[in-house]
PDB file of C-alpha atoms in Angstrom:
ATOM      1  CA  MET A   1       0.000   0.000   0.000  1.00 43.00           C
ATOM      2  CA  PRO A   2       1.404   3.465  -0.888  1.00 48.00           C
ATOM      3  CA  ARG A   3       2.722   5.543   1.960  1.00 56.00           C
ATOM      4  CA  SER A   4       1.024   8.801   2.846  1.00 68.00           C
ATOM      5  CA  ILE A   5       2.510  11.780   1.010  1.00 76.00           C
ATOM      6  CA  VAL A   6       2.569  15.357   2.272  1.00 80.00           C
ATOM      7  CA  VAL A   7       3.360  17.960  -0.368  1.00 84.00           C
ATOM      8  CA  ASP A   8       4.281  21.399   0.935  1.00 84.00           C
ATOM      9  CA  ASP A   9       6.497  22.530  -1.932  1.00 87.00           C
ATOM     10  CA  ILE A  10       7.470  21.475  -5.448  1.00 93.00           C
ATOM     11  CA  SER A  11      11.105  20.390  -5.139  1.00 89.00           C
ATOM     12  CA  GLU A  12      11.544  19.372  -8.778  1.00 95.00           C
ATOM     13  CA  PRO A  13       9.279  21.516 -10.982  1.00 96.00           C
ATOM     14  CA  ILE A  14       8.962  20.404 -14.598  1.00 97.00           C
ATOM     15  CA  THR A  15       6.699  23.201 -15.831  1.00 96.00           C
ATOM     16  CA  HIS A  16       4.561  26.124 -14.801  1.00 95.00           C
ATOM     17  CA  ARG A  17       1.781  28.163 -16.345  1.00 95.00           C
ATOM     18  CA  THR A  18       0.642  31.652 -15.437  1.00 95.00           C
ATOM     19  CA  LEU A  19      -3.064  32.345 -15.822  1.00 94.00           C
ATOM     20  CA  THR A  20      -5.100  35.382 -14.876  1.00 91.00           C
ATOM     21  CA  LEU A  21      -8.265  35.759 -12.859  1.00 90.00           C
ATOM     22  CA  GLY A  22      -9.467  39.334 -13.095  1.00 83.00           C
ATOM     23  CA  ASN A  23      -6.241  41.315 -12.731  1.00 85.00           C
ATOM     24  CA  GLU A  24      -4.521  38.757 -10.505  1.00 90.00           C
ATOM     25  CA  PRO A  25      -2.023  36.129 -11.641  1.00 94.00           C
ATOM     26  CA  VAL A  26      -2.679  32.464 -10.920  1.00 95.00           C
ATOM     27  CA  VAL A  27       0.525  30.412 -11.119  1.00 97.00           C
ATOM     28  CA  VAL A  28       0.272  26.640 -11.576  1.00 97.00           C
ATOM     29  CA  THR A  29       3.436  24.571 -11.084  1.00 97.00           C
ATOM     30  CA  ILE A  30       3.692  20.851 -11.850  1.00 98.00           C
ATOM     31  CA  GLY A  31       6.437  18.751 -10.330  1.00 97.00           C
ATOM     32  CA  LYS A  32       8.240  15.664 -11.495  1.00 97.00           C
ATOM     33  CA  PRO A  33       6.345  12.418 -10.777  1.00 95.00           C
ATOM     34  CA  HIS A  34       7.876  10.275  -8.018  1.00 92.00           C
ATOM     35  CA  PRO A  35       7.225   6.702  -6.858  1.00 91.00           C
ATOM     36  CA  PHE A  36       5.180   6.403  -3.674  1.00 88.00           C
ATOM     37  CA  ASP A  37       7.723   3.825  -2.510  1.00 83.00           C
ATOM     38  CA  PRO A  38      11.147   4.233  -4.174  1.00 73.00           C
ATOM     39  CA  GLU A  39      12.136   0.663  -3.281  1.00 77.00           C
ATOM     40  CA  ARG A  40       9.093  -1.039  -4.822  1.00 75.00           C
ATOM     41  CA  LEU A  41       8.200   1.381  -7.646  1.00 69.00           C
ATOM     42  CA  GLU A  42       4.488   0.606  -7.220  1.00 80.00           C
ATOM     43  CA  GLY A  43       2.389   3.657  -7.938  1.00 91.00           C
ATOM     44  CA  TYR A  44       3.486   7.219  -8.554  1.00 94.00           C
ATOM     45  CA  TYR A  45       2.418  10.651  -7.389  1.00 94.00           C
ATOM     46  CA  CYS A  46       2.736  13.940  -9.242  1.00 96.00           C
ATOM     47  CA  PRO A  47       2.892  17.099  -7.078  1.00 96.00           C
ATOM     48  CA  TYR A  48       1.461  20.448  -8.119  1.00 97.00           C
ATOM     49  CA  SER A  49       0.846  23.856  -6.634  1.00 97.00           C
ATOM     50  CA  ILE A  50      -1.512  26.738  -7.335  1.00 96.00           C
ATOM     51  CA  GLU A  51      -0.558  30.241  -6.181  1.00 96.00           C
ATOM     52  CA  PHE A  52      -3.308  32.843  -6.105  1.00 93.00           C
ATOM     53  CA  SER A  53      -4.100  35.904  -4.048  1.00 89.00           C
ATOM     54  CA  GLY A  54      -1.145  35.465  -1.702  1.00 91.00           C
ATOM     55  CA  ARG A  55      -1.894  31.789  -0.986  1.00 92.00           C
ATOM     56  CA  LYS A  56      -0.100  28.694  -2.208  1.00 94.00           C
ATOM     57  CA  THR A  57      -1.846  25.319  -2.208  1.00 93.00           C
ATOM     58  CA  CYS A  58       0.170  22.147  -2.803  1.00 95.00           C
ATOM     59  CA  ARG A  59      -1.426  18.802  -3.647  1.00 95.00           C
ATOM     60  CA  TYR A  60      -0.738  15.722  -5.737  1.00 94.00           C
ATOM     61  CA  SER A  61      -2.371  13.165  -7.987  1.00 95.00           C
ATOM     62  CA  GLY A  62      -1.580   9.465  -7.940  1.00 93.00           C
ATOM     63  CA  GLY A  63      -1.423   6.856 -10.658  1.00 94.00           C
ATOM     64  CA  SER A  64      -0.192   3.371 -11.430  1.00 93.00           C
ATOM     65  CA  ASP A  65       2.853   4.802 -13.221  1.00 94.00           C
ATOM     66  CA  ALA A  66       4.464   8.216 -13.791  1.00 94.00           C
ATOM     67  CA  ALA A  67       2.561   8.821 -17.041  1.00 96.00           C
ATOM     68  CA  GLN A  68      -0.829   8.207 -15.433  1.00 96.00           C
ATOM     69  CA  ALA A  69       0.033  10.393 -12.414  1.00 96.00           C
ATOM     70  CA  LEU A  70       1.014  13.200 -14.802  1.00 95.00           C
ATOM     71  CA  GLN A  71      -2.153  12.733 -16.856  1.00 96.00           C
ATOM     72  CA  LEU A  72      -4.402  12.790 -13.775  1.00 96.00           C
ATOM     73  CA  VAL A  73      -2.735  15.904 -12.380  1.00 97.00           C
ATOM     74  CA  MET A  74      -4.241  17.865 -15.281  1.00 96.00           C
ATOM     75  CA  THR A  75      -7.772  16.871 -14.219  1.00 95.00           C
ATOM     76  CA  MET A  76      -7.097  17.736 -10.572  1.00 95.00           C
ATOM     77  CA  ILE A  77      -5.678  21.140 -11.501  1.00 96.00           C
ATOM     78  CA  SER A  78      -8.739  21.837 -13.638  1.00 93.00           C
ATOM     79  CA  ALA A  79     -11.039  21.031 -10.709  1.00 91.00           C
ATOM     80  CA  ASP A  80      -9.016  23.178  -8.300  1.00 92.00           C
ATOM     81  CA  LEU A  81      -9.020  26.133 -10.700  1.00 92.00           C
ATOM     82  CA  THR A  82     -12.791  25.832 -11.087  1.00 87.00           C
ATOM     83  CA  SER A  83     -13.190  26.166  -7.331  1.00 84.00           C
ATOM     84  CA  LEU A  84     -11.163  29.388  -7.030  1.00 81.00           C
ATOM     85  CA  GLY A  85     -13.235  32.248  -5.667  1.00 64.00           C
ATOM     86  CA  ARG A  86     -14.293  34.574  -8.449  1.00 69.00           C
ATOM     87  CA  ALA A  87     -16.950  37.121  -9.185  1.00 67.00           C
ATOM     88  CA  PRO A  88     -19.875  36.142 -11.447  1.00 73.00           C
ATOM     89  CA  GLY A  89     -18.823  36.336 -15.095  1.00 74.00           C
ATOM     90  CA  GLU A  90     -15.125  36.538 -14.252  1.00 81.00           C
ATOM     91  CA  GLU A  91     -13.055  34.144 -16.366  1.00 84.00           C
ATOM     92  CA  ILE A  92      -9.806  32.377 -15.569  1.00 87.00           C
ATOM     93  CA  GLY A  93      -7.440  31.651 -18.427  1.00 87.00           C
ATOM     94  CA  ARG A  94      -4.356  32.495 -20.418  1.00 87.00           C
ATOM     95  CA  ALA A  95      -3.663  35.799 -22.138  1.00 80.00           C
ATOM     96  CA  ASP A  96      -4.420  34.349 -25.591  1.00 84.00           C
ATOM     97  CA  THR A  97      -7.487  32.382 -24.394  1.00 84.00           C
ATOM     98  CA  PRO A  98      -8.998  34.220 -21.416  1.00 79.00           C
ATOM     99  CA  ASP A  99     -11.732  31.621 -20.830  1.00 81.00           C
ATOM    100  CA  ASP A 100      -9.521  28.506 -21.138  1.00 86.00           C
ATOM    101  CA  THR A 101      -6.894  27.329 -18.654  1.00 88.00           C
ATOM    102  CA  GLY A 102      -5.637  24.518 -20.873  1.00 87.00           C
ATOM    103  CA  PHE A 103      -6.125  21.965 -18.083  1.00 88.00           C
ATOM    104  CA  ARG A 104      -8.655  19.177 -18.583  1.00 81.00           C
TER     105      ARG A 104
END
């Protein structure tokens, strides 16, 4: 059974994306997938963080291998971005696509 993981920072970031919500930046950082148990290599987790309005939230997704953990992190990020506090009609997105974060 995988050990419990606590993510409080992204020690090995592999990419980041800056979005905007209103006039505020929203920075999403994705870390390198790691095995839950380095000795057994059974199951992987992929850490990520979302920084917005002076707060940083770190979480992770898990999968059977590194590719699945990385794929599932996109869905989790999408859900977290949807739950960010925003005014009615206010969109979160990239400069070139203000209503699309690119995470699904």
